[in-house]
Coordinates of C-alpha atoms in Angstrom, one line a residue:
M23 CA 6.7 -6.1 -60.2
K24 CA 6.3 -2.4 -61.4
L25 CA 3.0 -2.4 -60.2
K26 CA 3.4 -3.8 -56.9
I27 CA 6.3 -1.2 -56.0
A28 CA 4.3 1.6 -56.8
F29 CA 0.9 0.4 -54.9
K30 CA 3.5 0.0 -51.5
I31 CA 4.8 3.5 -52.1
I32 CA 1.7 5.4 -53.1
T33 CA -0.4 3.7 -50.3
G34 CA 2.7 4.8 -47.5
L35 CA 2.0 8.4 -49.4
V36 CA -1.1 8.5 -49.2
F37 CA -1.0 7.1 -45.5
G38 CA 1.9 9.4 -44.6
L39 CA 0.8 12.9 -46.2
S40 CA -2.6 12.5 -43.6
F41 CA -0.1 12.2 -40.5
N42 CA 2.7 14.7 -42.0
M43 CA -0.6 17.9 -42.7
H44 CA 0.0 17.7 -38.8
A45 CA 3.2 16.7 -38.0
Q46 CA 5.5 19.1 -36.3
T47 CA 9.0 17.1 -36.9
I48 CA 10.3 19.2 -39.8
N49 CA 11.1 22.5 -38.8
P50 CA 10.9 25.0 -41.8
S51 CA 13.8 27.2 -40.5
K52 CA 16.5 24.1 -40.8
S53 CA 17.4 22.5 -44.0
L54 CA 16.8 18.7 -43.7
E55 CA 20.2 17.2 -44.9
V56 CA 18.6 13.4 -46.0
Y57 CA 20.9 9.8 -45.8
L58 CA 20.1 7.1 -46.8
L59 CA 20.9 3.6 -45.2
I60 CA 21.2 0.6 -47.0
G61 CA 22.4 -2.8 -46.7
Q62 CA 21.8 -5.7 -44.3
S63 CA 21.2 -6.4 -41.1
N64 CA 24.2 -4.6 -38.9
M65 CA 23.0 -1.8 -41.0
A66 CA 19.5 -2.2 -39.8
G67 CA 20.4 -3.3 -36.2
R68 CA 20.5 -6.1 -34.0
G69 CA 22.0 -4.7 -30.9
T70 CA 19.7 -5.1 -28.0
L71 CA 17.9 -1.7 -26.5
D72 CA 18.5 0.2 -23.5
A73 CA 18.0 3.4 -21.2
Q74 CA 20.3 5.3 -23.6
S75 CA 17.9 3.9 -27.1
Q76 CA 15.3 6.2 -25.6
I77 CA 16.3 9.7 -25.5
T78 CA 15.4 11.2 -28.8
S79 CA 16.0 15.0 -30.3
D80 CA 13.6 16.3 -32.3
A81 CA 17.1 17.5 -34.4
I82 CA 16.9 13.5 -35.7
L83 CA 13.9 12.4 -38.3
M84 CA 13.0 9.5 -39.5
L85 CA 11.1 8.1 -42.3
D86 CA 8.9 5.2 -41.1
K87 CA 7.5 2.4 -42.8
T88 CA 4.5 4.7 -44.0
N89 CA 7.0 7.5 -45.5
R90 CA 6.2 9.9 -42.7
W91 CA 8.8 11.6 -41.3
V92 CA 9.2 11.6 -37.6
I93 CA 11.3 11.7 -34.7
A94 CA 13.9 8.6 -34.7
K95 CA 14.3 6.5 -32.1
D96 CA 16.0 3.3 -32.1
P97 CA 14.9 0.6 -33.8
V98 CA 15.2 2.9 -36.5
H99 CA 14.8 -0.3 -39.0
F100 CA 11.8 -2.1 -39.3
D101 CA 12.9 -5.2 -41.7
K102 CA 12.7 -7.8 -39.1
S103 CA 11.0 -8.1 -36.0
S104 CA 15.0 -8.3 -34.4
A105 CA 15.5 -5.0 -35.5
G106 CA 17.5 -3.0 -32.6
V107 CA 20.5 -0.8 -31.8
G108 CA 22.2 0.1 -35.3
P109 CA 24.7 2.6 -36.6
A110 CA 21.7 4.9 -37.5
I111 CA 21.0 7.3 -34.6
S112 CA 25.1 7.9 -33.2
F113 CA 25.9 8.6 -37.2
A114 CA 23.1 11.4 -36.8
Q115 CA 24.0 12.6 -33.6
S116 CA 27.9 12.9 -34.9
M117 CA 27.0 15.0 -37.8
L118 CA 25.1 17.4 -35.8
Q119 CA 27.8 18.4 -33.9
D120 CA 29.5 22.0 -34.9
K121 CA 26.0 22.5 -37.5
K122 CA 24.0 24.6 -36.7
N123 CA 20.3 25.3 -38.1
I124 CA 19.9 21.5 -39.7
Q125 CA 18.4 18.5 -39.0
I126 CA 19.2 15.3 -40.3
G127 CA 16.6 13.0 -41.8
L128 CA 17.3 9.3 -41.5
V129 CA 15.8 7.3 -44.9
P130 CA 15.9 3.3 -43.2
C131 CA 16.1 0.9 -46.1
A132 CA 18.5 -2.1 -45.0
W133 CA 17.2 -5.7 -44.8
G134 CA 18.6 -8.3 -43.2
G135 CA 20.1 -11.5 -45.6
S136 CA 20.2 -9.5 -48.3
P137 CA 23.2 -10.5 -50.4
I138 CA 24.7 -7.9 -52.6
K139 CA 22.7 -9.3 -56.2
V140 CA 19.1 -8.2 -54.7
W141 CA 20.6 -5.0 -54.8
Q142 CA 19.6 -3.8 -58.6
P143 CA 17.2 -2.7 -60.0
G144 CA 14.6 -4.9 -60.3
A145 CA 15.3 -7.5 -57.7
K146 CA 13.6 -9.4 -55.1
Y147 CA 13.7 -10.2 -52.3
F148 CA 11.0 -12.4 -50.0
D149 CA 8.4 -10.2 -51.2
N150 CA 10.3 -6.8 -50.6
F151 CA 12.6 -5.0 -53.7
P152 CA 15.2 -3.7 -51.7
Y153 CA 16.7 -1.4 -54.7
D154 CA 14.0 -0.1 -56.1
E155 CA 12.1 0.8 -52.6
A156 CA 14.9 2.3 -51.6
V157 CA 15.6 5.0 -54.5
Q158 CA 11.5 5.4 -54.5
R159 CA 12.4 6.2 -50.8
A160 CA 15.0 8.6 -51.4
K161 CA 13.2 10.6 -54.1
I162 CA 10.3 11.1 -51.3
A163 CA 12.7 12.3 -48.4
M164 CA 14.2 14.5 -50.8
E165 CA 10.5 16.3 -51.4
K166 CA 11.9 17.7 -47.9
G167 CA 15.4 18.0 -47.9
F168 CA 18.9 17.2 -49.8
L169 CA 20.1 14.2 -49.9
K170 CA 23.7 14.1 -48.8
G171 CA 25.0 10.4 -48.7
I172 CA 24.7 7.2 -48.6
L173 CA 25.5 4.7 -45.8
W174 CA 26.4 0.8 -46.8
H175 CA 26.9 -2.1 -44.3
Q176 CA 26.8 -5.3 -46.5
G177 CA 29.1 -8.0 -46.8
E178 CA 28.2 -11.1 -44.2
S179 CA 25.9 -12.5 -47.1
D180 CA 28.7 -12.4 -49.5
N181 CA 31.7 -13.5 -47.1
D182 CA 33.0 -16.3 -49.3
P183 CA 36.1 -16.8 -51.7
K184 CA 33.9 -16.8 -54.8
K185 CA 31.4 -14.1 -53.8
A186 CA 34.5 -12.3 -52.9
E187 CA 35.9 -12.3 -56.3
V188 CA 33.1 -10.4 -58.1
Y189 CA 32.3 -8.3 -55.1
L190 CA 33.6 -5.1 -56.1
E191 CA 32.4 -5.1 -59.7
K192 CA 28.9 -5.9 -58.1
L193 CA 29.4 -2.9 -55.3
K194 CA 30.8 -0.1 -58.3
T195 CA 27.5 -1.0 -60.0
L196 CA 25.4 -0.6 -57.3
V197 CA 26.7 3.2 -56.1
G198 CA 26.2 4.1 -60.2
N199 CA 23.0 2.9 -60.3
L200 CA 22.2 5.1 -57.0
R201 CA 23.6 8.3 -58.1
K202 CA 22.2 8.2 -61.7
D203 CA 18.5 7.2 -60.3
L204 CA 19.2 9.8 -57.6
N205 CA 20.8 12.5 -60.0
A206 CA 23.2 13.3 -57.9
P207 CA 26.5 11.9 -59.9
N208 CA 29.4 12.4 -56.7
L209 CA 27.0 11.8 -54.4
P210 CA 29.1 10.5 -50.9
F211 CA 29.2 6.6 -50.6
V212 CA 30.6 5.6 -47.1
A213 CA 30.8 1.5 -46.9
G214 CA 31.8 -0.3 -43.2
E215 CA 33.5 -3.4 -42.9
I216 CA 32.0 -6.0 -41.6
G217 CA 32.5 -7.7 -38.1
Y218 CA 36.0 -9.2 -37.6
F219 CA 34.8 -11.4 -35.3
N220 CA 33.1 -13.5 -38.4
K221 CA 34.8 -17.1 -38.2
E222 CA 36.0 -16.3 -42.0
N223 CA 36.5 -12.6 -43.4
Y224 CA 37.4 -13.0 -47.3
I225 CA 34.7 -9.8 -48.1
N226 CA 36.9 -6.7 -46.1
A227 CA 39.6 -7.0 -48.7
T228 CA 37.6 -6.5 -51.4
I229 CA 35.2 -3.8 -49.9
N230 CA 38.6 -2.3 -48.8
K231 CA 39.5 -1.4 -53.2
L232 CA 36.2 0.7 -53.6
P233 CA 38.0 4.2 -52.8
D234 CA 40.8 3.2 -55.4
E235 CA 38.5 2.6 -57.9
L236 CA 35.3 5.4 -57.5
E237 CA 35.6 8.7 -56.4
H238 CA 33.7 10.2 -53.1
T239 CA 33.8 6.7 -51.4
A240 CA 35.0 5.8 -48.7
I241 CA 35.3 2.8 -45.9
V242 CA 35.3 2.7 -42.5
T243 CA 36.8 -0.2 -40.2
A244 CA 35.2 -2.7 -38.1
Q245 CA 38.9 -3.1 -36.1
D246 CA 38.7 -3.6 -32.3
L247 CA 34.2 -3.9 -32.4
T248 CA 32.4 -6.7 -30.9
D249 CA 29.9 -8.9 -31.3
K250 CA 27.6 -9.9 -29.8
G251 CA 28.0 -13.5 -29.1
D252 CA 26.2 -14.7 -32.2
H253 CA 29.9 -13.8 -34.1
L254 CA 27.7 -12.2 -36.5
H255 CA 26.1 -8.8 -35.7
F256 CA 27.5 -6.3 -33.2
E257 CA 26.6 -5.5 -29.6
T258 CA 25.2 -1.8 -29.0
P259 CA 28.4 -0.1 -27.6
S260 CA 29.6 -1.3 -31.4
A261 CA 27.2 -0.2 -33.0
R262 CA 27.6 3.2 -32.2
E263 CA 31.0 3.5 -32.2
L264 CA 30.5 2.1 -36.0
G265 CA 28.1 4.8 -36.6
K266 CA 30.5 7.3 -35.2
R267 CA 33.0 5.9 -37.8
Y268 CA 30.7 6.6 -40.4
A269 CA 29.9 10.6 -39.6
A270 CA 33.7 10.9 -39.3
A271 CA 34.2 9.4 -43.2
M272 CA 31.2 10.8 -44.0
K273 CA 31.9 14.2 -43.2
K274 CA 35.7 14.2 -44.6
L275 CA 33.8 13.1 -47.8
E276 CA 31.3 16.2 -48.1
Q277 CA 34.2 18.4 -47.1
E278 CA 36.5 17.1 -49.9
S279 CA 33.4 17.4 -52.2
S280 CA 32.4 20.7 -51.8
K281 CA 35.6 21.9 -52.2
G282 CA 38.3 20.0 -54.3
T283 CA 42.1 19.8 -54.2
G284 CA 43.5 22.7 -54.4
K285 CA 41.6 23.8 -57.5
P286 CA 39.6 26.8 -57.6
R287 CA 36.0 26.6 -56.7
V288 CA 33.5 28.1 -59.1
V289 CA 29.7 28.8 -57.7
L290 CA 26.9 28.7 -60.1
T291 CA 24.2 30.8 -59.9
F292 CA 20.8 31.4 -62.1
D293 CA 18.0 34.3 -61.3
D294 CA 14.5 35.4 -62.2
A295 CA 13.7 31.9 -62.8
E296 CA 14.0 31.8 -66.5
I297 CA 12.2 29.0 -68.6
S298 CA 16.2 28.8 -70.3
H299 CA 17.0 27.7 -66.8
F300 CA 14.9 24.4 -66.9
T301 CA 14.7 24.1 -70.7
N302 CA 18.8 24.8 -71.3
V303 CA 20.9 25.4 -68.1
A304 CA 19.7 22.1 -65.9
P305 CA 20.4 19.7 -68.9
L306 CA 23.7 20.9 -69.7
L307 CA 24.8 20.9 -65.7
L308 CA 23.8 17.4 -65.6
K309 CA 25.6 16.5 -68.3
Y310 CA 28.5 18.0 -66.8
G311 CA 27.7 16.9 -63.1
F312 CA 27.9 20.6 -61.8
D313 CA 25.9 21.9 -59.0
A314 CA 24.4 25.2 -58.5
T315 CA 21.4 27.5 -57.4
F316 CA 18.9 28.8 -58.9
F317 CA 17.4 32.0 -57.2
V318 CA 13.6 32.2 -58.0
C319 CA 10.6 34.7 -58.0
E320 CA 7.8 35.2 -59.8
F321 CA 8.8 38.5 -61.8
P322 CA 6.5 40.9 -63.1
V323 CA 4.6 40.2 -66.2
R324 CA 3.4 42.3 -68.8
N325 CA 1.8 40.0 -71.2
Q326 CA 1.3 36.1 -72.1
E327 CA 4.0 36.0 -74.2
E328 CA 6.4 37.4 -71.5
K329 CA 4.9 34.7 -69.1
K330 CA 6.3 32.1 -71.4
E331 CA 9.5 32.5 -70.5
Y332 CA 9.3 31.7 -66.8
M333 CA 9.2 28.4 -65.1
T334 CA 5.8 27.7 -63.2
W335 CA 6.3 26.3 -60.0
K336 CA 5.8 22.7 -60.9
Q337 CA 9.6 22.9 -63.3
I338 CA 11.1 24.9 -60.1
K339 CA 9.7 21.5 -57.9
A340 CA 11.7 19.7 -61.2
L341 CA 14.8 21.2 -60.7
H342 CA 14.8 20.4 -57.0
D343 CA 14.4 16.8 -57.5
M344 CA 17.3 16.7 -59.8
G345 CA 19.5 17.9 -56.8
F346 CA 19.7 21.4 -57.8
E347 CA 19.6 24.9 -54.9
I348 CA 16.7 26.7 -54.8
G349 CA 17.0 29.6 -53.6
N350 CA 15.2 33.3 -52.4
H351 CA 15.0 35.8 -55.0
T352 CA 11.8 37.4 -53.2
W353 CA 8.1 37.4 -54.5
H354 CA 8.2 40.7 -57.1
H355 CA 11.8 41.8 -57.7
K356 CA 11.6 44.6 -55.9
N357 CA 14.6 46.6 -54.4
V358 CA 14.8 45.7 -50.7
T359 CA 16.7 48.5 -49.9
K360 CA 13.6 50.7 -51.1
L361 CA 11.3 48.7 -48.5
P362 CA 9.9 48.8 -45.2
R363 CA 10.7 46.0 -42.5
Q364 CA 7.4 43.8 -43.5
E365 CA 7.3 43.9 -46.6
I366 CA 10.8 42.7 -47.3
E367 CA 9.4 39.8 -44.8
N368 CA 6.2 39.7 -47.2
E369 CA 8.3 39.1 -50.5
L370 CA 10.9 36.6 -48.8
N371 CA 7.0 35.3 -47.3
Y372 CA 5.8 34.4 -50.4
I373 CA 8.8 32.2 -52.0
E374 CA 9.4 29.9 -48.4
E375 CA 5.5 29.4 -48.6
K376 CA 5.4 28.4 -52.7
C377 CA 8.4 26.2 -52.0
K378 CA 6.4 24.8 -49.3
E379 CA 4.0 24.0 -51.0
F380 CA 5.7 22.2 -53.9
G381 CA 7.5 20.3 -51.4
I382 CA 11.1 22.6 -51.9
P383 CA 12.9 22.6 -48.6
K384 CA 12.7 26.2 -46.7
P385 CA 15.7 28.3 -49.1
I386 CA 18.6 29.2 -46.9
S387 CA 20.3 31.3 -49.2
F388 CA 19.9 34.6 -50.9
A389 CA 20.1 36.9 -53.8
Y390 CA 19.6 40.3 -53.1
P391 CA 17.7 41.7 -56.9
G392 CA 19.5 43.9 -58.5
N393 CA 22.3 43.5 -56.1
R394 CA 21.3 46.2 -53.9
Y395 CA 20.9 45.7 -50.3
D396 CA 21.7 47.3 -46.8
S397 CA 22.0 46.5 -43.0
I398 CA 18.7 46.2 -42.8
S399 CA 17.9 43.9 -45.0
Q400 CA 20.8 42.0 -44.0
V401 CA 19.4 41.9 -40.4
V402 CA 16.3 40.5 -42.0
L403 CA 17.7 37.6 -43.8
K404 CA 19.5 36.7 -40.7
E405 CA 16.6 36.6 -38.3
K406 CA 14.7 34.2 -40.8
G407 CA 17.3 32.2 -40.4
Y408 CA 19.0 32.9 -44.0
Q409 CA 22.4 32.0 -44.3
Y410 CA 24.4 32.9 -47.2
A411 CA 23.3 36.2 -49.7
R412 CA 24.6 36.8 -53.1
A413 CA 25.4 40.5 -54.2
G414 CA 27.2 41.7 -57.0
G415 CA 30.4 43.6 -57.0
S416 CA 32.9 42.1 -59.1
S417 CA 35.2 40.7 -57.0
L418 CA 35.9 36.8 -55.7
Y419 CA 35.0 35.7 -52.1
D420 CA 37.5 35.9 -49.0
A421 CA 35.9 33.8 -46.8
G422 CA 38.0 35.6 -44.2
K423 CA 37.2 38.9 -45.4
D424 CA 33.4 38.7 -47.0
S425 CA 30.2 38.6 -45.0
K426 CA 28.4 35.6 -45.6
L427 CA 24.8 38.0 -45.7
I428 CA 27.1 39.9 -48.5
I429 CA 28.8 37.3 -51.2
P430 CA 30.4 39.3 -54.5
S431 CA 30.1 38.0 -58.2
Y432 CA 30.2 38.5 -61.2
T433 CA 27.5 38.9 -63.7
V434 CA 28.0 37.0 -66.9
A435 CA 26.4 38.2 -70.3
S436 CA 27.1 37.9 -73.6
A437 CA 27.7 41.3 -74.7
D438 CA 31.8 42.5 -75.4
K439 CA 32.2 43.9 -72.1
L440 CA 31.1 41.4 -69.7
K441 CA 32.1 38.4 -71.3
N442 CA 35.4 39.9 -71.9
R443 CA 36.0 39.9 -67.8
V444 CA 34.4 36.8 -67.0
T445 CA 36.8 34.8 -69.1
T446 CA 39.6 37.2 -67.8
V447 CA 38.5 36.2 -64.2
L448 CA 38.3 32.6 -64.9
E449 CA 41.5 31.9 -66.8
G450 CA 43.4 34.0 -63.6
L451 CA 41.9 31.9 -61.4
G452 CA 44.4 30.8 -58.2
S453 CA 45.0 27.4 -56.7
N454 CA 41.7 27.7 -53.6
D455 CA 40.5 31.1 -55.1
T456 CA 36.4 30.8 -55.1
L457 CA 34.6 32.7 -57.5
V458 CA 30.4 33.4 -57.6
L459 CA 28.9 33.9 -61.0
T460 CA 25.6 35.3 -61.6
F461 CA 23.5 34.3 -64.8
H462 CA 20.4 35.4 -65.7
G463 CA 18.2 33.8 -69.0
I464 CA 20.7 31.9 -71.3
P465 CA 19.3 33.2 -73.6
D466 CA 17.6 36.7 -72.0
R467 CA 14.7 37.3 -74.3
I468 CA 12.9 40.1 -71.8
H469 CA 16.3 41.4 -70.7
P470 CA 19.0 41.2 -73.8
D471 CA 21.3 43.5 -71.9
Y472 CA 22.0 39.9 -69.4
S473 CA 21.6 37.7 -72.0
T474 CA 24.0 34.8 -72.0
S475 CA 24.2 32.7 -75.4
L476 CA 24.4 28.7 -74.8
E477 CA 27.5 28.6 -76.5
F478 CA 29.1 31.1 -74.8
L479 CA 27.4 29.2 -71.6
K480 CA 28.8 25.9 -73.2
E481 CA 32.3 27.2 -73.4
L482 CA 32.8 28.7 -69.5
L483 CA 31.6 25.0 -68.1
Q484 CA 33.4 22.7 -70.9
Y485 CA 36.8 25.1 -69.8
M486 CA 35.9 24.5 -65.7
K487 CA 35.6 20.7 -66.6
E488 CA 38.9 20.7 -68.4
K489 CA 41.1 22.5 -65.7
Q490 CA 39.2 20.5 -63.3
F491 CA 37.4 23.5 -60.7
K492 CA 35.0 21.9 -58.4
V493 CA 31.7 23.5 -59.4
I494 CA 29.2 24.0 -56.5
A495 CA 26.4 25.7 -55.4
I496 CA 26.1 28.3 -52.9
K497 CA 25.4 26.4 -49.6
D498 CA 28.4 25.0 -50.3
I499 CA 30.6 28.1 -50.8
E500 CA 31.9 27.5 -46.4
N501 CA 33.2 23.7 -46.9
N502 CA 37.2 24.4 -46.9
L503 CA 38.6 21.1 -45.9
E504 CA 41.3 19.9 -49.1
K505 CA 40.9 16.9 -50.8
N506 CA 42.2 14.0 -51.1
N507 CA 41.8 12.2 -54.4
G508 CA 38.2 11.2 -53.4
K509 CA 40.2 8.3 -51.5
I510 CA 39.5 8.3 -47.6
R511 CA 39.7 5.4 -45.1
L512 CA 39.0 6.1 -41.4

């Protein structure tokens, strides 16, 4: 079974790569935000194609059946020849509203008629393995973009009294498996009700219990939506309306996930691509379910022993695959205030090109080496599409006053002065405060003055966990809506 899945995925990869060499669909100056679409026929779409179906946008992409990014167009899914209009395109269009410099990447993986029992690892459905293939395709998509959430529409095949009794536990298991296998413990998950036009409706009452059981989940209603005459599938306008409802729920989940509920937010950043970030830091962050940004450079080294203290690009890629943000810290860690404009661009371009080479999205966040910046460096960053830039300053981030290209931060180290300062500011954080922390090596053998012990890092993370702080990457620093205990219904 595993060999068959692997063959299908590898075949798609090889075919897809041969086309991607010439594809122009992914804009390297924009962030690609990825959504996984799973379930059965109403997620795949069975609405009739119309003139609106021919309208496309290069801001909305889809991963086709050969694992190639193409401009999205109905039918997005390819599970059956009857695939038509579903919620995918209208969802993506709604997600793009009020957002700049992003593309939406859709990963269609729904299978018409599939019961929830086949949405588990190793389960087969005819000649396919829905769960395994969805995870594999999501991981392929994550090579180019950030996985932002999952849309689920399924239940028609389980819509009877006996199956409805066990449906909630199976759905919770599915969400848990996906979050574990995709290394995203808080990944937003939105489920949709089945149409009220079904002859029987046992499953919706069960589906609606999900937000009470799992955080970062939401339900969208199917109320007032109509069928195409078969008492089973949404007709075209209703399928598009369903997509808009999915988007509204997903936006609220993403905003609450990044903000927290009146709780302080802590942005974790790690500089210089030190090997301890891969060996010591990443496992701890995954354990605590915390996000972070790793600002990478190729720090100048004097000998082979020093080289061992820094990550390889394969290890940096592995951090991206774990779900962490990779930011730009220049090629040589040079003081940008001492460089002419062209050299600043060269320093940025090198990291961008290495990211592209290793399948990491173009960075949208930057950290000034040595926390030094000037007006020229800010202009260059803005022109190249960077949205956030971290500096120093030892103050909290105030979105109303601070420029997104001069985000203040506190440097962390185990030296008494810095240790005491960081401990004090953490303990004094108030509701809705945002603190940005800058770490170097954990420990830092090359620059001991900026070293943080593994024990001190554990103390800090444990404190944040106990206090229920929201720990985020710098790319999420702008999200400001309050959380409602992880429970949203629209």
